[in-house]
Amino acid sequence: MANTQFFPLEYFANKPAPYSLLPFRFDRWPDGSYLIVSDAGEYEFLPSEIFTTFVNHQLSPSSPHYAKFKAKHFLTDGSSSALLDELASKYRTKKSFLDGFTKLHIFVTTLRCNQSCPYCQVSRQNEDAGAFDMSDESMYRSVDLMLQSPSQSLTMEFQGGEPLLNFELFQKAVLYAKERNLKIGKNIQYVICTNLAPLENKHLDFFKEHEILISTSLDGPDFLHNKNRPLGKGPSHDVVTANIWKAKEALGRNSISALMTTTRESLKYPKEIIDEYLRMELDSIFYRDLNPYGFAIKTSSVIGYSTPEFLNFYKKSLEYIIQINRDGRTFSEALTSMILSKILTPWPIGFVDMQSPSGAGIGVVVYNYDGDVYASDESRMLAEMGQHVFRMGNVHENDYAEIFFGETMQNIASASCNEALAGCSDCAYQPYCGADPVRHFSTQGDIYGNRPTSGYCKKNMGAIKHVFDLLIHSDKDLERIFWAWVNREDVNHLRLPDPAWLSS
Amino acid sequence: MPDKVKSLSAFHIDSDELGVYAKVSVDPLLYGLASILKTAYWFTDQCYVYLANRAPFIEVEFRLKQGDSEDLLTQCCGQFLNNLLDQSVRQVVLGETAGIRDALIKKAFFDAKAAISQLVIADESNRPTGSQSYKDDPLNISGRR
């Protein structure tokens, strides 16, 4: 027998194992490190040398990164189909907002409004312009369509104009939906978006009886709110805040939430706005930038701002909010909470503006006062400006299949997946972001959009990067605060697992 | 005296009747055409970008949309070349993982099948009567696959 020569043991030790890369996207950060993100949204930050070693298939199985990458599905060293099953399950979970199709059904019961906000996106009409009210027949047909949605859980949301100015129709719609639903058995949540100025006791009685949630607008302290949201020619702040207290007392603290729309004037008062929300005992704030629709376009030279200015305001405000939480008061920012949920949990969020496929038509539908059906609130805002591109049909002329699977919906769907959009498909932040064909059509004249010049892209990417920056530099206290926001818990009660226990 | 060493990227800055422009030449065999196009795309916010095939290289020309700062153009070219490296790695990863990504998405949504139309379900006249059996299948549901 010939002498057989073997390699020494050292030869095999720490030798890179043959592994395959699994799909991921990456971004290089200013400090030279790399952020890698899987299709399911799991992430890791790596020093550049580890990144290079990893993508060149040179990572040793004994490296502490190896096991982590394998657990998070950045690499595989086996051929087991169980691994693909697990990854597919994670992916499917992230996309589970698609289950049941359209869940949010918005009813524009009137375009009439008692306020004259310069940033109004919906081209409101005068209080006595009855021609802009939804008819009973349009409402009945709209409710019938809503109830044909495959989703077991629906949200029926009333918008305007000011829906309380057409309270009779609102009541009829809720009662009709409830009656029809007795046989169908869906879970329906009712929400009214109101400025609260016309609120009366009879409204509150109805809200209480039918468990209707209120979404209102509060732009900050009196001098700011009154400037942004005049009531006729007078102030509205006192009326709105008094009615927020009244509604809280009648319906409970959690039955009312508020949105804040950012104008150029708002940028000067990040702390004052938050202090007003705290004074009103609201538990969260949602910073919304101006939408490029309706009166907001006409007034943009006066009230508008650039995306970097908005992001700077958002970051300053967030810093103050975090300090408030560090001091023991639970108060969250909605956009940040949603981004954190996308980054830290396996679950999707129900926010139609930041999902792929886009929420237009798939997650939300709007029944306009005239019976026309639109793919989103922004779509009907465009229609008020004479652009009917996103009109899916009419409740009197078309059936469910024609509306939800017609040509308009097909066109929207073609630009709805950021996985297949130029600039997005390679973007590390794609699993956390969305597509917005309606906004891109409005701002760029193209449903697919041009990412390098897109305000939507700049804003979302800026916000997501900022949240990542906070996460990687977070201390235990901030980590606890973020998890409390994600889980909607009290920051003083949430306890995180001890890292020593985790690593043992 | 030795010849002056030429820049490998053939960086060049000049002006013509349209204004100041900068050019870099890159090797498509090394970086890949997709990487070059994808990298150039992101510069369309601040520049007008023109690509020309000057075999064996691809020439990328930048003109600022606003102003004619040579410093800014130089920065653009430098940033373009660095971003091109990252984009090339993205293309490598994409090439290695595209198949498994397709398989993953197919697997994730394999169970999603076209549901029977809600109209059919909602229409009570379509419900079977006591004298009918599912085998009758008057709506040819079994044929819809």
XYZ file of C-alpha atoms in Angstrom:
649
model
C 0.000 0.000 0.000
C 1.422 3.298 -1.023
C 2.153 5.975 1.535
C -0.934 8.131 1.811
C -0.257 11.751 2.589
C -2.932 13.709 4.444
C -3.102 17.406 5.023
C -2.479 18.324 8.629
C -5.465 19.112 10.864
C -4.704 22.851 10.775
C -5.364 22.795 7.070
C -9.055 22.112 7.664
C -9.529 24.306 10.692
C -11.274 27.632 10.024
C -11.414 26.901 6.333
C -14.301 28.812 4.784
C -17.227 26.494 4.309
C -18.946 26.460 0.961
C -21.994 28.614 1.538
C -24.430 30.370 -0.747
C -25.638 33.889 -0.376
C -29.337 34.401 0.151
C -31.066 37.503 -1.264
C -30.205 40.739 0.510
C -29.696 44.414 -0.247
C -27.128 46.709 1.298
C -26.101 50.291 1.862
C -22.725 51.723 2.794
C -22.925 54.120 5.729
C -20.843 57.288 6.121
C -18.616 55.588 8.723
C -17.706 52.880 6.183
C -19.838 50.142 7.754
C -22.434 48.247 5.748
C -26.096 47.719 6.484
C -27.407 44.485 4.991
C -31.156 43.827 4.862
C -32.915 40.607 3.894
C -36.127 40.453 1.848
C -37.958 39.730 5.099
C -36.588 42.936 6.626
C -33.995 41.435 8.980
C -30.812 43.463 9.168
C -27.205 43.539 10.340
C -24.546 46.254 10.466
C -21.072 45.018 9.506
C -17.592 46.459 9.394
C -16.455 46.767 5.777
C -13.862 43.995 6.068
C -16.504 41.515 7.280
C -18.812 42.573 4.465
C -16.102 41.958 1.857
C -15.219 38.600 3.400
C -18.879 37.624 3.503
C -19.767 38.454 -0.118
C -16.555 36.795 -1.315
C -17.607 33.533 0.368
C -14.600 33.662 2.670
C -16.399 33.897 5.997
C -15.242 31.206 8.392
C -17.882 29.092 10.151
C -16.084 29.896 13.400
C -16.679 33.622 12.874
C -19.312 34.996 15.273
C -20.978 36.572 12.238
C -21.457 33.244 10.498
C -24.099 31.824 12.848
C -25.894 35.169 12.967
C -26.005 35.448 9.169
C -27.271 31.907 8.933
C -29.978 32.503 11.546
C -31.104 35.658 9.782
C -31.071 33.976 6.373
C -28.268 35.952 4.771
C -26.438 32.727 3.908
C -27.122 29.033 3.679
C -24.684 26.162 3.823
C -27.163 23.356 3.340
C -29.532 22.211 0.695
C -32.493 21.647 3.020
C -35.790 22.907 1.633
C -36.858 23.557 5.244
C -34.697 26.658 5.170
C -36.499 27.997 2.134
C -39.817 27.172 3.807
C -38.813 29.213 6.827
C -37.648 32.155 4.754
C -40.794 32.005 2.611
C -42.852 32.008 5.794
C -41.073 35.150 7.022
C -41.628 36.816 3.668
C -45.291 35.820 3.583
C -45.766 37.196 7.101
C -44.299 40.539 6.042
C -46.755 40.649 3.165
C -49.735 39.438 5.175
C -51.382 42.848 4.852
C -52.453 41.543 1.435
C -54.676 38.899 3.034
C -58.281 39.803 2.451
C -57.512 42.560 -0.072
C -59.057 46.017 0.545
C -59.646 46.684 4.236
C -59.960 50.469 4.503
C -63.123 51.868 2.893
C -63.382 55.652 2.909
C -66.733 57.373 2.430
C -66.688 61.018 1.357
C -70.154 61.935 2.554
C -69.784 65.609 1.673
C -67.227 68.051 0.324
C -68.761 70.862 2.373
C -66.554 72.253 5.088
C -66.742 74.926 7.760
C -62.989 75.546 7.775
C -60.761 77.249 5.221
C -57.367 75.646 5.731
C -54.747 76.887 3.259
C -53.327 73.369 2.943
C -56.688 71.692 2.242
C -56.012 68.801 -0.110
C -59.570 68.063 -1.101
C -60.812 71.304 -2.641
C -63.525 71.841 -0.015
C -66.840 73.510 -0.826
C -68.872 76.101 1.054
C -71.072 74.929 3.914
C -74.280 75.483 1.931
C -73.148 73.737 -1.278
C -75.531 70.797 -0.979
C -74.684 69.564 -4.477
C -71.504 68.147 -2.976
C -73.299 65.776 -0.579
C -73.417 62.022 -1.187
C -76.905 60.756 -2.027
C -78.587 57.977 -0.047
C -78.517 55.719 -3.090
C -74.776 56.245 -3.624
C -74.168 55.503 0.037
C -76.209 52.275 -0.029
C -74.418 51.036 -3.124
C -71.040 51.946 -1.627
C -71.785 50.017 1.562
C -72.910 47.023 -0.519
C -69.588 47.114 -2.384
C -67.636 47.419 0.849
C -69.344 44.343 2.239
C -68.304 42.342 -0.831
C -64.661 42.805 0.127
C -63.091 39.427 0.936
C -61.536 40.802 4.124
C -63.066 39.641 7.379
C -62.003 42.889 9.070
C -62.939 46.240 7.589
C -62.565 49.866 8.540
C -65.355 52.167 7.429
C -63.968 55.691 7.564
C -65.937 58.876 6.995
C -64.216 61.896 5.542
C -65.105 65.171 3.897
C -65.222 68.055 3.711
C -66.509 67.890 7.231
C -68.638 64.733 7.628
C -70.521 66.120 10.638
C -72.121 68.658 8.261
C -73.914 65.686 6.694
C -74.551 63.842 9.948
C -77.862 62.373 8.821
C -76.216 60.447 5.988
C -73.380 59.369 8.272
C -75.899 57.897 10.709
C -77.780 56.148 7.916
C -74.542 54.669 6.564
C -73.455 53.239 9.928
C -76.894 51.787 10.626
C -77.230 50.335 7.118
C -73.765 48.748 7.296
C -74.559 47.258 10.695
C -77.876 45.887 9.519
C -76.423 44.332 6.354
C -73.521 42.952 8.336
C -75.798 41.006 10.679
C -75.961 38.281 8.040
C -72.377 38.649 6.814
C -70.589 38.801 10.150
C -67.509 40.884 9.359
C -65.613 42.857 11.983
C -66.171 46.500 11.100
C -64.471 49.398 12.829
C -66.047 52.809 12.318
C -63.951 55.986 12.212
C -64.990 59.576 11.589
C -62.394 62.141 10.523
C -63.737 65.419 11.814
C -62.413 68.842 12.753
C -64.824 68.605 15.729
C -65.985 72.203 15.334
C -69.671 71.262 14.712
C -69.690 68.631 17.507
C -72.926 68.366 19.473
C -74.121 66.029 22.228
C -76.308 64.109 19.776
C -73.164 63.274 17.789
C -71.374 61.995 20.877
C -74.394 59.900 21.875
C -74.354 58.231 18.477
C -70.569 57.697 18.573
C -70.874 56.106 21.998
C -73.750 53.851 21.063
C -71.972 52.581 17.947
C -68.359 52.624 19.199
C -67.182 55.107 16.616
C -63.599 56.326 16.848
C -62.672 59.945 16.183
C -59.691 61.126 14.179
C -59.222 64.877 14.388
C -56.636 67.517 13.518
C -54.569 69.499 15.978
C -51.699 71.482 14.512
C -50.285 72.819 17.776
C -50.846 75.712 20.170
C -53.533 78.317 19.472
C -51.423 80.778 17.440
C -50.294 77.996 15.078
C -53.524 76.012 14.847
C -55.560 79.171 14.208
C -53.202 80.205 11.424
C -53.247 76.768 9.788
C -56.915 75.937 10.318
C -59.180 79.000 10.417
C -62.859 78.457 11.162
C -64.601 80.729 8.679
C -62.529 83.849 9.225
C -62.056 83.271 12.933
C -59.985 81.056 15.212
C -60.756 77.358 15.715
C -58.296 76.239 18.386
C -60.501 76.896 21.410
C -63.466 75.079 19.868
C -61.412 72.065 18.818
C -59.552 71.636 22.104
C -62.746 72.067 24.121
C -64.392 69.394 21.989
C -61.428 67.036 22.283
C -61.870 67.178 26.083
C -65.617 66.724 25.695
C -65.189 63.703 23.421
C -62.606 62.145 25.718
C -64.939 62.513 28.648
C -67.865 61.024 26.775
C -66.104 58.252 24.877
C -62.888 57.494 26.734
C -59.272 58.560 26.326
C -58.438 56.067 23.578
C -61.390 56.836 21.347
C -59.813 59.953 19.886
C -56.538 60.558 18.065
C -55.139 63.604 16.311
C -53.093 64.302 13.204
C -50.780 67.244 12.794
C -50.126 68.766 9.387
C -46.788 70.500 9.007
C -46.608 73.938 7.387
C -43.628 76.243 7.024
C -44.806 78.012 10.190
C -44.866 74.704 12.106
C -41.144 74.189 11.480
C -40.382 76.980 13.979
C -42.241 75.353 16.863
C -41.300 71.677 17.326
C -41.408 71.828 21.142
C -44.522 73.977 21.398
C -46.484 71.567 19.176
C -45.541 68.572 21.311
C -46.262 70.468 24.523
C -49.759 71.183 23.223
C -50.318 67.467 22.549
C -49.131 66.665 26.066
C -51.409 69.335 27.532
C -54.307 67.727 25.690
C -53.305 64.334 27.150
C -52.881 62.787 23.729
C -50.555 59.785 23.638
C -49.013 60.196 20.214
C -48.432 62.611 17.375
C -48.232 61.948 13.642
C -46.154 64.406 11.637
C -47.628 64.642 8.182
C -45.961 66.675 5.495
C -48.024 68.684 3.019
C -49.646 66.652 0.289
C -49.232 67.870 -3.286
C -52.963 68.143 -3.961
C -55.811 70.658 -3.864
C -55.291 74.060 -2.260
C -51.943 72.867 -0.872
C -50.464 73.225 -4.369
C -51.781 76.762 -4.806
C -50.419 77.856 -1.426
C -47.147 75.915 -1.481
C -45.029 79.013 -2.133
C -46.293 80.451 1.157
C -46.699 77.412 3.409
C -44.420 74.843 1.726
C -40.866 73.723 2.532
C -38.219 71.368 1.188
C -37.889 67.716 2.179
C -34.595 68.365 4.055
C -36.372 71.110 6.041
C -39.163 68.687 6.947
C -36.670 65.982 7.942
C -34.755 68.426 10.085
C -38.003 69.335 11.874
C -38.892 65.651 12.274
C -35.480 64.858 13.802
C -35.604 67.805 16.225
C -39.125 66.887 17.296
C -38.188 63.251 17.755
C -35.256 64.196 19.961
C -37.609 66.128 22.221
C -40.173 63.306 22.238
C -37.499 60.791 23.228
C -36.463 63.003 26.131
C -40.087 63.190 27.274
C -40.202 59.381 27.304
C -36.862 59.174 29.114
C -38.463 61.391 31.772
C -41.231 58.825 32.218
C -44.152 60.016 30.059
C -45.223 57.581 27.318
C -45.676 59.604 24.154
C -44.891 58.259 20.683
C -44.457 59.542 17.156
C -46.515 57.531 14.673
C -44.173 57.479 11.650
C -41.242 56.410 13.823
C -43.320 53.722 15.523
C -44.327 52.315 12.143
C -40.745 52.280 10.858
C -39.601 50.607 14.082
C -42.304 47.958 13.708
C -41.106 47.234 10.193
C -37.470 46.985 11.308
C -37.861 45.164 14.621
C -40.816 42.831 14.158
C -41.867 40.191 11.623
C -45.204 41.916 11.108
C -46.425 44.342 8.460
C -48.089 47.612 9.393
C -51.453 48.758 8.152
C -50.247 52.093 6.785
C -51.201 52.239 3.112
C -48.742 55.048 2.275
C -45.719 52.883 3.071
C -46.282 49.442 1.698
C -45.460 47.382 -1.336
C -47.633 46.611 -3.206
C -48.911 50.129 -2.695
C -52.100 50.553 -0.710
C -53.911 52.305 -3.584
C -56.955 50.182 -4.405
C -55.387 47.139 -2.751
C -55.466 48.378 0.830
C -57.797 51.342 0.566
C -60.661 52.520 -1.603
C -62.596 55.777 -1.625
C -66.295 56.172 -2.414
C -66.666 59.795 -3.415
C -69.762 61.904 -2.775
C -70.804 61.577 -6.442
C -70.587 57.766 -6.568
C -67.180 57.646 -8.224
C -64.726 55.162 -6.748
C -61.052 56.052 -6.357
C -57.948 54.107 -5.459
C -57.040 56.298 -2.503
C -57.812 59.527 -0.746
C -55.105 61.214 -2.808
C -56.673 59.849 -6.023
C -59.944 61.646 -5.359
C -57.983 64.777 -4.425
C -56.435 64.610 -7.896
C -59.901 64.135 -9.372
C -61.046 67.385 -7.745
C -58.182 68.972 -9.688
C -59.541 67.517 -12.939
C -57.281 64.438 -13.087
C -59.444 61.308 -13.142
C -56.592 58.894 -13.849
C -57.242 56.844 -10.709
C -61.034 56.644 -11.014
C -61.806 52.931 -10.741
C -65.464 53.210 -11.650
C -68.798 54.365 -10.283
C -71.028 52.621 -7.761
C -74.065 53.117 -10.039
C -72.403 51.908 -13.220
C -69.937 49.195 -12.269
C -69.901 46.016 -10.223
C -67.267 44.843 -7.762
C -65.152 42.967 -10.301
C -65.181 45.859 -12.791
C -64.137 48.324 -10.105
C -61.486 46.319 -8.295
C -60.015 44.395 -11.218
C -60.588 46.890 -14.041
C -58.082 48.688 -16.230
C -57.402 51.481 -13.721
C -56.519 48.993 -11.024
C -54.317 47.050 -13.452
C -52.412 50.243 -14.286
C -51.960 51.144 -10.643
C -50.814 47.623 -9.805
C -48.126 47.784 -12.492
C -46.380 50.577 -10.563
C -47.227 49.364 -7.076
C -44.346 47.033 -6.219
C -41.159 48.772 -5.146
C -39.377 45.446 -5.642
C -39.636 46.187 -9.366
C -39.218 49.971 -9.515
C -36.061 51.636 -10.826
C -33.991 52.836 -7.893
C -36.055 50.888 -5.346
C -35.207 47.370 -6.486
C -31.618 47.627 -5.210
C -32.335 49.884 -2.242
C -31.432 48.537 1.199
C -34.475 50.295 2.667
C -36.952 48.762 0.191
C -38.488 46.253 2.662
C -39.317 49.138 5.017
C -40.626 51.541 2.381
C -43.438 51.499 -0.166
C -44.577 52.626 -3.574
C -46.865 55.552 -4.235
C -47.978 55.707 -7.872
C -50.614 58.357 -7.133
C -48.195 60.774 -5.497
C -45.624 60.229 -8.228
C -48.212 60.888 -10.889
C -49.170 64.087 -9.108
C -45.626 65.358 -8.585
C -43.804 63.888 -11.582
C -46.537 63.089 -14.115
C -45.573 59.406 -14.093
C -47.007 56.585 -11.972
C -43.617 54.813 -11.826
C -41.775 57.938 -10.686
C -38.169 59.051 -10.851
C -36.516 58.087 -7.573
C -33.548 60.499 -7.583
C -35.908 63.489 -7.702
C -38.765 61.981 -5.682
C -39.759 63.792 -2.475
C -41.486 60.577 -1.345
C -38.204 58.678 -1.662
C -36.127 61.387 0.008
C -38.523 61.729 2.932
C -38.944 58.014 3.594
C -35.289 57.175 3.124
C -34.299 60.092 5.360
C -36.701 59.020 8.096
C -35.765 55.320 7.899
C -32.028 56.103 7.971
C -32.563 58.350 10.982
C -34.408 55.616 12.849
C -31.577 53.180 12.057
C -29.078 55.749 13.269
C -30.969 56.072 16.552
C -31.189 52.296 16.864
C -27.491 51.611 16.400
C -26.540 54.330 18.852
C -29.280 53.519 21.332
C -28.739 52.824 25.003
C -30.882 50.412 26.990
C -33.282 53.190 27.913
C -33.957 54.177 24.313
C -34.286 50.548 23.275
C -36.945 50.123 25.959
C -38.750 53.263 24.761
C -38.775 52.063 21.154
C -40.125 48.653 22.115
C -42.816 50.333 24.206
C -43.880 52.316 21.125
C -43.935 49.213 18.950
C -45.905 47.211 21.524
C -48.043 50.191 22.574
C -47.050 49.786 26.185
C -46.206 52.142 29.006
C -42.489 53.012 28.905
C -42.377 52.709 32.667
C -43.691 49.163 32.689
C -41.923 47.557 29.756
C -38.973 45.382 30.700
C -36.491 44.101 28.150
C -34.808 40.713 28.543
C -31.430 40.875 30.217
C -28.734 40.634 27.502
C -26.648 38.381 29.791
C -29.530 35.946 29.909
C -29.906 36.146 26.132
C -26.278 35.352 25.444
C -26.016 32.487 27.946
C 11.713 62.734 -18.407
C 9.050 60.023 -18.035
C 5.624 60.493 -19.575
C 2.978 61.912 -17.279
C 0.858 59.048 -15.953
C -2.675 59.291 -17.278
C -5.696 58.851 -15.044
C -7.080 55.321 -15.297
C -10.626 56.645 -15.277
C -9.767 59.073 -18.078
C -11.351 61.850 -16.036
C -11.815 64.950 -18.098
C -13.408 68.320 -17.460
C -14.084 70.894 -20.160
C -16.713 73.239 -21.541
C -18.608 73.746 -24.773
C -21.506 75.895 -25.948
C -23.823 74.069 -23.485
C -21.577 74.823 -20.514
C -19.144 72.964 -18.305
C -19.107 69.179 -18.329
C -17.101 66.339 -16.821
C -16.458 62.902 -18.259
C -15.238 59.619 -16.914
C -14.610 56.442 -18.876
C -15.382 53.077 -17.365
C -14.852 49.532 -18.537
C -18.201 47.758 -19.010
C -16.500 44.366 -18.956
C -15.217 45.062 -15.476
C -18.251 46.774 -13.950
C -21.104 45.535 -16.101
C -23.448 47.716 -18.112
C -26.293 47.282 -15.609
C -24.117 48.647 -12.805
C -23.085 51.636 -14.881
C -26.678 52.471 -15.831
C -28.025 51.982 -12.308
C -25.286 54.139 -10.795
C -25.731 56.897 -13.359
C -29.499 56.905 -12.687
C -29.028 58.271 -9.151
C -27.103 61.284 -10.470
C -30.070 62.514 -12.479
C -31.266 64.618 -9.527
C -28.438 67.137 -9.751
C -26.971 66.421 -13.201
C -27.894 65.818 -16.798
C -26.195 62.515 -17.540
C -25.168 61.274 -20.959
C -23.665 57.879 -21.747
C -21.803 56.997 -24.935
C -20.327 53.764 -26.153
C -16.679 54.501 -26.976
C -15.587 50.889 -27.270
C -14.019 49.359 -25.319
C -15.166 51.915 -22.735
C -18.407 53.561 -21.734
C -18.083 57.301 -21.402
C -20.256 58.989 -18.789
C -20.773 62.720 -19.117
C -22.145 64.927 -16.316
C -23.514 68.465 -16.641
C -24.885 70.226 -13.595
C -28.540 71.158 -13.785
C -27.780 74.321 -11.827
C -24.530 76.279 -11.998
C -21.214 75.339 -13.528
C -19.057 74.535 -10.519
C -16.079 72.460 -11.596
C -15.548 71.382 -7.989
C -19.062 70.005 -7.814
C -18.610 68.181 -11.109
C -15.361 66.670 -9.896
C -17.137 65.506 -6.739
C -19.885 63.970 -8.856
C -17.366 61.969 -10.873
C -15.566 60.748 -7.747
C -18.831 59.790 -6.090
C -19.957 58.062 -9.281
C -16.845 55.878 -9.331
C -17.228 54.874 -5.674
C -20.934 54.199 -6.051
C -20.130 52.127 -9.117
C -18.108 49.762 -6.959
C -21.007 49.258 -4.550
C -23.416 48.801 -7.434
C -21.154 46.191 -9.017
C -21.213 44.203 -5.772
C -25.008 44.547 -5.736
C -25.107 43.067 -9.233
C -22.900 40.167 -8.109
C -25.192 39.471 -5.148
C -28.245 39.848 -7.370
C -26.774 37.414 -9.910
C -26.027 34.870 -7.207
C -29.378 35.145 -5.472
C -31.913 35.966 -8.215
C -32.930 32.325 -8.664
C -33.508 31.744 -4.988
C -35.434 35.025 -4.675
C -37.806 33.891 -7.430
C -38.200 30.498 -5.771
C -38.792 32.167 -2.428
C -41.582 34.401 -3.697
C -43.232 31.529 -5.540
C -43.085 29.436 -2.396
C -44.362 32.253 -0.208
C -47.464 32.774 -2.309
C -47.969 29.268 -3.614
C -51.042 28.793 -1.457
C -52.683 31.937 -2.754
C -55.270 30.785 -5.251
C -57.951 32.704 -7.016
C -60.960 32.626 -4.739
C -64.423 31.943 -6.013
C -65.938 35.253 -6.948
C -67.668 36.969 -4.044
C -70.477 37.722 -6.443
C -71.102 34.025 -6.817
C -70.976 33.527 -3.067
C -73.103 36.564 -2.289
C -75.826 35.689 -4.779
C -78.190 33.466 -2.831
C -79.825 32.172 -6.003
C -76.609 30.241 -6.635
C -76.873 28.260 -3.429
C -77.705 24.586 -4.013
C -81.239 23.547 -3.282
C -82.255 20.343 -1.556
C -82.640 18.558 -4.878
C -79.151 19.512 -6.103
C -75.827 17.936 -5.377
C -72.397 19.563 -5.515
C -71.719 17.137 -8.353
C -74.209 19.024 -10.521
C -71.840 22.010 -10.565
C -74.111 24.315 -12.623
C -71.575 27.162 -12.424
C -68.722 24.922 -13.621
C -66.652 25.734 -10.571
C -64.583 22.596 -10.972
C -63.610 23.751 -14.451
C -62.088 26.996 -13.172
C -58.502 26.100 -12.484
